[in-house]
Coordinates of C-alpha atoms and ligand atoms in Angstrom, one line a residue:
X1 CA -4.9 15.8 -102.9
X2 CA -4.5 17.5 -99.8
X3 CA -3.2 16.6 -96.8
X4 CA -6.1 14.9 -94.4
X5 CA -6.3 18.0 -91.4
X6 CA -6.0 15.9 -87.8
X7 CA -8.9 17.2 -85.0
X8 CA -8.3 13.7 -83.3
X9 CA -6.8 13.8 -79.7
X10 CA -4.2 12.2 -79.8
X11 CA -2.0 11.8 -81.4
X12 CA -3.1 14.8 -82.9
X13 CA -2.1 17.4 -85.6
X14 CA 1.6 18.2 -85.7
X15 CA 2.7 21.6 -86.1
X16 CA 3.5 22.2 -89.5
X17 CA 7.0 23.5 -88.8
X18 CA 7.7 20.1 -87.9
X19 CA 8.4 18.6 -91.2
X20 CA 11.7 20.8 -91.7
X21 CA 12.7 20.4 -88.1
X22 CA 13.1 16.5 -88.7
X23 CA 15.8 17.6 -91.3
X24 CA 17.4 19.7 -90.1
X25 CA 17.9 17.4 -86.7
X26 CA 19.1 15.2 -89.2
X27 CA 21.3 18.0 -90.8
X28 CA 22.4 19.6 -87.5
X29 CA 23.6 15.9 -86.3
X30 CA 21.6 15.5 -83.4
X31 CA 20.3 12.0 -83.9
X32 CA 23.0 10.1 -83.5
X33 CA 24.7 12.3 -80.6
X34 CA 25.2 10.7 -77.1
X35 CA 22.8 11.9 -73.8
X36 CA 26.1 11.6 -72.2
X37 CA 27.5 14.3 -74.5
X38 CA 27.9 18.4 -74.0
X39 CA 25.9 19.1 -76.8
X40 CA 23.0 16.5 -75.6
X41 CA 23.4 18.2 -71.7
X42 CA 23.2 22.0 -74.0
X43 CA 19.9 20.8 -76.0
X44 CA 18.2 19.7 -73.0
X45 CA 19.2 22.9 -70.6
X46 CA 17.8 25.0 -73.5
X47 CA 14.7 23.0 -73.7
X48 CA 14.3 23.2 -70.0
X49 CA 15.0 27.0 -69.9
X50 CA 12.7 27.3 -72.8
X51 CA 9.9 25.7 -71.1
X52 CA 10.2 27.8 -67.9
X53 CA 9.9 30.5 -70.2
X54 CA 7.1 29.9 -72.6
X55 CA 5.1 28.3 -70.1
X56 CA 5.7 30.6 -67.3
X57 CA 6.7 27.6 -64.6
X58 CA 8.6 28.4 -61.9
X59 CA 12.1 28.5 -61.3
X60 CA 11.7 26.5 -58.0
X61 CA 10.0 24.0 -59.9
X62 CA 12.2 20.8 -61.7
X63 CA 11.3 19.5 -65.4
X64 CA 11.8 15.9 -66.0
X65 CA 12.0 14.0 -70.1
X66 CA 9.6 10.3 -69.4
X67 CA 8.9 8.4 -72.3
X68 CA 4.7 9.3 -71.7
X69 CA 2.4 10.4 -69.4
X70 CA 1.4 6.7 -68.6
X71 CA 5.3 6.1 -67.1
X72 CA 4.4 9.5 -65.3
X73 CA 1.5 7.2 -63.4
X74 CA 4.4 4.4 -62.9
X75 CA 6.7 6.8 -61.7
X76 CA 4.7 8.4 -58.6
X77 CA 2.8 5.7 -57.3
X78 CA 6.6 3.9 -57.4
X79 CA 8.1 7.1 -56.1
X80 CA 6.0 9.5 -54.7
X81 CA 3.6 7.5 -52.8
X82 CA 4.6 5.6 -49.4
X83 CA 1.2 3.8 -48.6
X84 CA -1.6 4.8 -50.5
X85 CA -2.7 7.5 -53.6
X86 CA -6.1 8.8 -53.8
X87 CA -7.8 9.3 -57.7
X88 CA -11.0 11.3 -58.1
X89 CA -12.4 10.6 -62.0
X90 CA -15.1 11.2 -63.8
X91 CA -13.3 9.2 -67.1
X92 CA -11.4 6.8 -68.7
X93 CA -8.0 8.1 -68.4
X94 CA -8.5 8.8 -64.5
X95 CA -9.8 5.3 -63.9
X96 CA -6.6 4.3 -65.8
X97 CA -4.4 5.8 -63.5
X98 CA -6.2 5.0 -60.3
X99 CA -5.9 1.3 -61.9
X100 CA -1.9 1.2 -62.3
X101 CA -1.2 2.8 -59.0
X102 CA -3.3 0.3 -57.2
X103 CA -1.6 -2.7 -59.3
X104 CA 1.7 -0.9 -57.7
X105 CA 0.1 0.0 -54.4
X106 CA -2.7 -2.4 -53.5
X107 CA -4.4 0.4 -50.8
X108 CA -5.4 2.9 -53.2
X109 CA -8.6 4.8 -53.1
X110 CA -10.2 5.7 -56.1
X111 CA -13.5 7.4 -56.3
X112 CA -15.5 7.5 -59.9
X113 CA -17.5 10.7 -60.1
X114 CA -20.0 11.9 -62.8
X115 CA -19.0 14.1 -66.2
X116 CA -20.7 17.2 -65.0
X117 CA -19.4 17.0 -61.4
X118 CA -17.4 19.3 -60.2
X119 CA -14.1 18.4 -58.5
X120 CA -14.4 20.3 -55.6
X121 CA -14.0 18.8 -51.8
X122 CA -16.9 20.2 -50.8
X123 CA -18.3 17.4 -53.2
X124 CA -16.4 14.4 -51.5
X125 CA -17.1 15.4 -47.4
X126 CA -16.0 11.5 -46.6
X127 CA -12.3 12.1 -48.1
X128 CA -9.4 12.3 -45.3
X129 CA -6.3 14.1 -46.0
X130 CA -4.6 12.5 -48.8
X131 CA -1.3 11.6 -48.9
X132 CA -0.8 12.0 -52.8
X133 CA -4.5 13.7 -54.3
X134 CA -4.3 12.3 -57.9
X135 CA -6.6 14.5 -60.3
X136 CA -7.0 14.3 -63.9
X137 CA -6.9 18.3 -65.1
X138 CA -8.2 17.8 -68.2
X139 CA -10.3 14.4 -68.9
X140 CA -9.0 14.1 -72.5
X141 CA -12.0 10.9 -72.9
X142 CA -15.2 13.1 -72.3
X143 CA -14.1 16.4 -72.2
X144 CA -14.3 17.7 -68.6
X145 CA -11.9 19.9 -66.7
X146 CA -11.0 21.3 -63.3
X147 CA -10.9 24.7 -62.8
X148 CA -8.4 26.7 -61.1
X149 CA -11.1 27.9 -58.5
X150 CA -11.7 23.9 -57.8
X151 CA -7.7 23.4 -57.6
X152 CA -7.6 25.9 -54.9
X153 CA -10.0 24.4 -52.9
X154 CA -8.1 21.7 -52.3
X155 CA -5.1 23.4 -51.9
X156 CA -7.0 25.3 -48.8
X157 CA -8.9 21.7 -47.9
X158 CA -5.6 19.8 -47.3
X159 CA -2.6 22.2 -47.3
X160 CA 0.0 18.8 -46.0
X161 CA -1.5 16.8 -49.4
X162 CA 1.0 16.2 -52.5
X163 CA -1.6 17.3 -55.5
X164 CA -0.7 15.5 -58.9
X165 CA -2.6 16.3 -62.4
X166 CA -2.0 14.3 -65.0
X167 CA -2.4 17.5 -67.7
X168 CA -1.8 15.5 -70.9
X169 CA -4.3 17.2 -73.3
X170 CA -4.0 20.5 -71.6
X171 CA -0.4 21.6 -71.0
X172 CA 0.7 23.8 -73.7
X173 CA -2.9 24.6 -74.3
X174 CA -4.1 26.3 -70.8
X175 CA -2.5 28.7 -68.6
X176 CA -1.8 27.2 -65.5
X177 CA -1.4 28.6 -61.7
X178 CA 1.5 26.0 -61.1
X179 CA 1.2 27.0 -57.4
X180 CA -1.9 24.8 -57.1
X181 CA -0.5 21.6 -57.8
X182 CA 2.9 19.4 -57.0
X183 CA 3.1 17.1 -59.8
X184 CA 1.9 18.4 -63.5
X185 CA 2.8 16.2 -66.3
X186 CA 1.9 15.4 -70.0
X187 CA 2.8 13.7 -73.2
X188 CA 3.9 15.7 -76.0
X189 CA 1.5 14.4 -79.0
X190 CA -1.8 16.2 -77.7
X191 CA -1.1 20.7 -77.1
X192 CA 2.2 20.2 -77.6
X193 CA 1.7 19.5 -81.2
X194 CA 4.3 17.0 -81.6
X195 CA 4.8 13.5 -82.5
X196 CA 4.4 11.0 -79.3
X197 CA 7.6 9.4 -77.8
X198 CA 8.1 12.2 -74.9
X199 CA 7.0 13.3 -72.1
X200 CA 7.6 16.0 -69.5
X201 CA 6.9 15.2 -65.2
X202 CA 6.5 18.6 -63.5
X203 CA 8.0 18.8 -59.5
X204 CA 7.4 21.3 -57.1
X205 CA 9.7 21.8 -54.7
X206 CA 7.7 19.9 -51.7
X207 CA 7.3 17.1 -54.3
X208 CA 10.8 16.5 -54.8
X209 CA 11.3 16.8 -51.5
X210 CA 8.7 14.1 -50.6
X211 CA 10.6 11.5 -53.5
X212 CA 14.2 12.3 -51.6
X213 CA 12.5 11.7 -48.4
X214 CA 11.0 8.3 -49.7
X215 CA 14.2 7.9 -51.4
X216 CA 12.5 4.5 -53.8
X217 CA 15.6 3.2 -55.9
X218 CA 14.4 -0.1 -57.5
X219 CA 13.6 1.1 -60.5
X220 CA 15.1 2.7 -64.2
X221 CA 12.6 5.0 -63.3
X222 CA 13.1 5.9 -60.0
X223 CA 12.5 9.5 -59.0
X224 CA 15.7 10.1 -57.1
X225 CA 17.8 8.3 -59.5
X226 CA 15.8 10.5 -62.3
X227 CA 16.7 13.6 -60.3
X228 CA 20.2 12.8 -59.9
X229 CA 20.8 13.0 -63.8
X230 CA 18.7 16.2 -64.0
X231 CA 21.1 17.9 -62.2
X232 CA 23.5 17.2 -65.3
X233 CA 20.7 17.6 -67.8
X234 CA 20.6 13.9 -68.5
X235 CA 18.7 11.4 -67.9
X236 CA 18.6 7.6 -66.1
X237 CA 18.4 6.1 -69.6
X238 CA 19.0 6.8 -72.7
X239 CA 16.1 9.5 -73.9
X240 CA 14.0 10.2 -76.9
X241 CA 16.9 13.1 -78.1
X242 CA 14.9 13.7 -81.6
X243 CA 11.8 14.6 -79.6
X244 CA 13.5 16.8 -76.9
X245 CA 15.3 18.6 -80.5
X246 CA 12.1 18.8 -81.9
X247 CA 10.4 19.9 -78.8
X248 CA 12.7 22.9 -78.5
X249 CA 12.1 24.2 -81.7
X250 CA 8.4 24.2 -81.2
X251 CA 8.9 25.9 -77.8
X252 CA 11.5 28.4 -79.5
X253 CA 8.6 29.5 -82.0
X254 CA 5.7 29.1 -79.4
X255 CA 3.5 32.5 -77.7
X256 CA 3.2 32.6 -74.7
X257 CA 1.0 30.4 -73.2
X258 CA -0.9 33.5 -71.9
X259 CA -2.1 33.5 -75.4
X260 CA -2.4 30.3 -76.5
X261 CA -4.8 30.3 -73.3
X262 CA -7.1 33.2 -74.8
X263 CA -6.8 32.2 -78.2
X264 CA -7.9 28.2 -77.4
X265 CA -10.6 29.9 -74.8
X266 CA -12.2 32.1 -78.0
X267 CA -12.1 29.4 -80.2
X268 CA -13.8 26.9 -77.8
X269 CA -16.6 29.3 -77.0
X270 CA -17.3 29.4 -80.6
X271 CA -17.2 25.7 -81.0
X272 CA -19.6 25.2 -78.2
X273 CA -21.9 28.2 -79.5
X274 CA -22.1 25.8 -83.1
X275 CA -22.8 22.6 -81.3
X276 CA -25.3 24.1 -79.5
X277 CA -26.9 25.8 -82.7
X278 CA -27.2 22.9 -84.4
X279 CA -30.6 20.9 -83.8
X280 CA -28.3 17.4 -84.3
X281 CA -25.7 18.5 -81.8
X282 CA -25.1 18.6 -78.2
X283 CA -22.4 19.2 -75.9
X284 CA -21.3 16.1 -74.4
X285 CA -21.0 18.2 -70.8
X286 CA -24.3 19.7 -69.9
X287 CA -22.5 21.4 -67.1
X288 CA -20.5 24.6 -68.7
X289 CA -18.1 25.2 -65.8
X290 CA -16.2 21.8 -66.3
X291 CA -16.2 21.8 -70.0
X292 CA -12.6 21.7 -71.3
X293 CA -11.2 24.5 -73.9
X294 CA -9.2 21.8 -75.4
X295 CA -11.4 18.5 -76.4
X296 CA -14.6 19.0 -77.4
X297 CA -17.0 16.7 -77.2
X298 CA -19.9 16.4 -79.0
X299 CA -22.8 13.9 -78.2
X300 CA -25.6 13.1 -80.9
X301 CA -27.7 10.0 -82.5
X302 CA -25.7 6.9 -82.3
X303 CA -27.3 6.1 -86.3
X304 CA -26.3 9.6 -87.8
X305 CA -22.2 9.3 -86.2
X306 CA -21.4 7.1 -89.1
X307 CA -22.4 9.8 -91.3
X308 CA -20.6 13.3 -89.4
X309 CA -17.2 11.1 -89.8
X310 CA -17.6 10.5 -93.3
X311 CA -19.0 14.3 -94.3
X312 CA -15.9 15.3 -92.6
X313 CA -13.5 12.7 -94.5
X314 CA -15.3 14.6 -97.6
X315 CA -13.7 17.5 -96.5
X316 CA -10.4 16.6 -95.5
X317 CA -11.2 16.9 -91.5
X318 CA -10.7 13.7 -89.6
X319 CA -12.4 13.8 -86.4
X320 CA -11.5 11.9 -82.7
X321 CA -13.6 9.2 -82.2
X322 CA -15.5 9.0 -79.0
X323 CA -13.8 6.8 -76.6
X324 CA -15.0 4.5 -73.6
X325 CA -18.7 4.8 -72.8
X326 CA -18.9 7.6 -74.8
X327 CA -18.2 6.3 -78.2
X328 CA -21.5 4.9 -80.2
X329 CA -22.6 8.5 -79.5
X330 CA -19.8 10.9 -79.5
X331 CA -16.6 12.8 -81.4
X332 CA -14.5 14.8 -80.1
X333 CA -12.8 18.1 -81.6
X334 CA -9.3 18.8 -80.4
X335 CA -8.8 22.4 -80.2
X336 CA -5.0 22.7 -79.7
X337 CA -3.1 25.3 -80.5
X338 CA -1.1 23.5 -83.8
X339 CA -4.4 23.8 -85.3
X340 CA -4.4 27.0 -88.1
X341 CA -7.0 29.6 -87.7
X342 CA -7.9 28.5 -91.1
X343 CA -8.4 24.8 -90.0
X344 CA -10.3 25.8 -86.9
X345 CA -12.5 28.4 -89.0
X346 CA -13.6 25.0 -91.6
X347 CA -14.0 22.8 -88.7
X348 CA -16.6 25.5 -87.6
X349 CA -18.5 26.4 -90.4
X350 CA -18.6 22.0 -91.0
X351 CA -20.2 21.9 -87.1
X352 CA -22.8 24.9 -87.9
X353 CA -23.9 23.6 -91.2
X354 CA -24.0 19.8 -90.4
X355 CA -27.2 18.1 -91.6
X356 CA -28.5 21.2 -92.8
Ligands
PLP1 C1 -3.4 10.6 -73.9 C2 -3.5 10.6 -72.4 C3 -2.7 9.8 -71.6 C4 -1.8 8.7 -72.1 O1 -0.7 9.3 -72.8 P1 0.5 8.4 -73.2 O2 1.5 9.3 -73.9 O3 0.0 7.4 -74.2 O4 1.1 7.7 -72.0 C5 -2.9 9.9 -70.2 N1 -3.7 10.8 -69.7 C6 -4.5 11.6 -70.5 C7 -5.4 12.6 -69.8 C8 -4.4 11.5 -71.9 O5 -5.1 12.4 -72.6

C-alpha cells in the first residue's frame, strides 16, 4: 500500500528527501556531537548562511534556533516588550498569542477582527502607537493573510512601532519584504517541510536593539542571553542539532523562495478556481485579497464533511481538519512547497470532481 500523502497543516508532509537525511545524520555523526563543539558552531553558521541565502533575509538581520513558534510568543512578550503588546486577529492562533503575552504582561491589548477583514490601520482608527504591533501573517486556523500592501501601512502608520508576525505556515512558502516587519518567526513542520522540534525567531536590527536596550535576563530564554550565544553560533541551551542538520539539507536543495512564491501562488489560484467550481464547495474567505496561498480553507455542509475526509482516505489524501469555530464545517488544504506537483495535481482533480 502506499504511503498516506499529508495536505494537513501541521505537522504536515515532510519532504521526501528527508528519509535519507535522517541516516545519513546518523552516518555523518551529528547526533551525538556537542552544541559546544566546532563542528556544531560550523552546522549552524552554514544553516544560518544558507537561510540568508535561500530566503533572501538580510544580512543586517539576526536568525535565532527556538524550540517553536509558541516559545517565539514567550520570548518577546518576556523580552521584547517593556509594558504592553498589541495583537490584531481574526483567528485562533492570533488569540493564542495575544493570550500568552497578557498571562506574561497583564496590560496587553488585543483586538479580535473578522476573517475577511483586512489588517490595515485605516481599519482600527482608535489604535495609538504600539509599542510592539503583534500580527499573525498568515492565520494558519482559517486561512487569512496580510498582504505586503497592508504591512506597509503600518510601517508608514507608526514608523517608532516594533512590528512582529508570527509567519509559522508561511515562511518558506511566501516571499517576504523583510523590511516591513522586526520580528518574523516560524516553526519548521508547516513550509519548511520538516519534522516539528525547531524553530527560527527573525530580528531586525531595531529589534535587537530594543531586547539589549530592555536587557530582560530572567529567563533560559532570554533574548540577550539568546543573542550572546548567536554570536558563537550556539545557543542558551542545548538545541534540537538533528533538526538544524536536517534543516540545512532541505535549505541546501531548496529554490529560491522567489519561486517557491510563484509556484505556491499558481497552485493556489487553481485550488481556489476548483472550490469555487464545485456546487458543494466554498472558499472559507469570501474576501479574495486576504486569502492565504498556503492553507486553504474550504467551507461546506457540516453532514457531507464526514464524507470529503473519507473519499480522500480512499485515495490516499489525508486532509487538515478544520480547527476552532471553523471545524464542523471546514478542511483545510496545505499547499506547501514539499508537496509534489503530482500530489497537488490529485488533490485537484479530487476537489473538482467531489460529489460529482
Ligand atoms: C502551528 C502554528 C503555531 C504553533 O506552532 P508550534 O510549533 O506548535 O509552537 C503558531 N502560530 C501559527 C500561525 C501556527 O500555524
Amino acid at each position: 500500500m502506499s504511503q498516506l500523502l499529508s495536505f494537513s497543516v501541521g505537522p504536515s508532509e515532510v519532504y521526501p528527501e528527508v528519509g535519507n537525511y535522517l541516516t545519513s545524520a546518523f552516518e555523518e555523526g551529528f547526533l551525538s556531537i556537542s552544541h559546544r563543539s566546532k563542528k556544531f558552531d560550523a552546522l549552524s553558521e552554514a544553516t544560518f548562511n544558507l537561510l540568508h541565502e535561500k530566503l533572501n533575509i538580510p544580512t543586517s538581520y539576526t536568525i535565532l534556533f527556538t524550540g517553536s513558534a509558541t516559545e517565539s510568543w514567550e520570548i518577546l512578550a518576556q523580552s521584547l516588550t517593556e509594558r504592553r503588546s498589541t495583537h490584531i486577529y481574526t483567528g485562533s492562533f492570533g488569540e493564542k498569542w495575544f493570550d500568552y503575552a497578557k498571562k506574561i504582561k497583564p496590560e496587553t491589548l488585543g483586538i479580535a477582527a473578522d476573517l475577511n477583514d483586512a489588517i490595515n490601520p485605516a481599519n482600527f482608527p482608535m489604535l495609538v502607537a504600539p509599542e510592539l504591533l503583534c500580527l499573525t501573517h498568515n492565520e494558519t486556523s482559517n486561512g487569512t493573510s496580510i498582504s505586503d500592501n497592508n504591512l506597509n501601512a503600518w510601517r508608514e502608520m507608526y514608523p517608532e512601532s516594533l512590528i512582529a508576525l508570527d509567519c509559522t505556515s508561511s515562511m518558506a512558502g511566501v516571499a517576504f519584504n523583510w523590511d516591513l516587519a522586526d520580528v518574523w518567526f516560524a516553526s519548521v513542520q508547516k513550509c519548511f517541510g520538516l519534522p516539528a522540534g525547531l524553530g527560527v525567531l527573525i530580528l531586525s536590527p531595531n529589534a535587537v536593539a530594543k531586547a539589549k536596550a530592555i536587557n530582560e535576563n530572567a529567563h533560559y530564554n532570554s533574548l540577550v542571553a539568546m543573542l550572546k550565544h548567536r554570536e558563537k553560533f550556539q545557543n542558551s541551551f542545548t538545541p534540537n542539532v538533528l533538526g538544524i542538520y536536517l534543516l540545512n539539507k532541505v535549505m541546501v536543495k531548496a529554490l529560491p523562495i522567489s519561486e517557491i512564491d510563484s509556484i505556491a501562488k499558481s497552485r493556489a489560484t487553481a485550488y481556489y478556481q476548483a472550490v469555487a467550481n464545485n456546487p458543494y464547495f466554498q472558499p472559507l474567505v469570501t474576501n479574495s485579497e486576504v486569502r492565504s496561498t498556503t492553507v486553504i480553507a474550504v467551507q461546506m455542509a457540516e453532514d457531507l464533511l464526514p464524507k470529503v475526509y473519507s473519499d480522500a482516505l480512499a485515495q490516499n489524501f489525508e486532509l487538515g481538519r478544520g480547527y476552532g469555530t471553523w471545524k464542523p464545517s471546514s478542511f483545510r488544504i496545505a499547499n506547501f512547497p514539499a508537496i509534489s506537483q503530482a500530489a497537488f495535481e490529485g488533490m485537484l482533480q479530487f476537489l473538482e470532481a467531489w460529489g460529482r
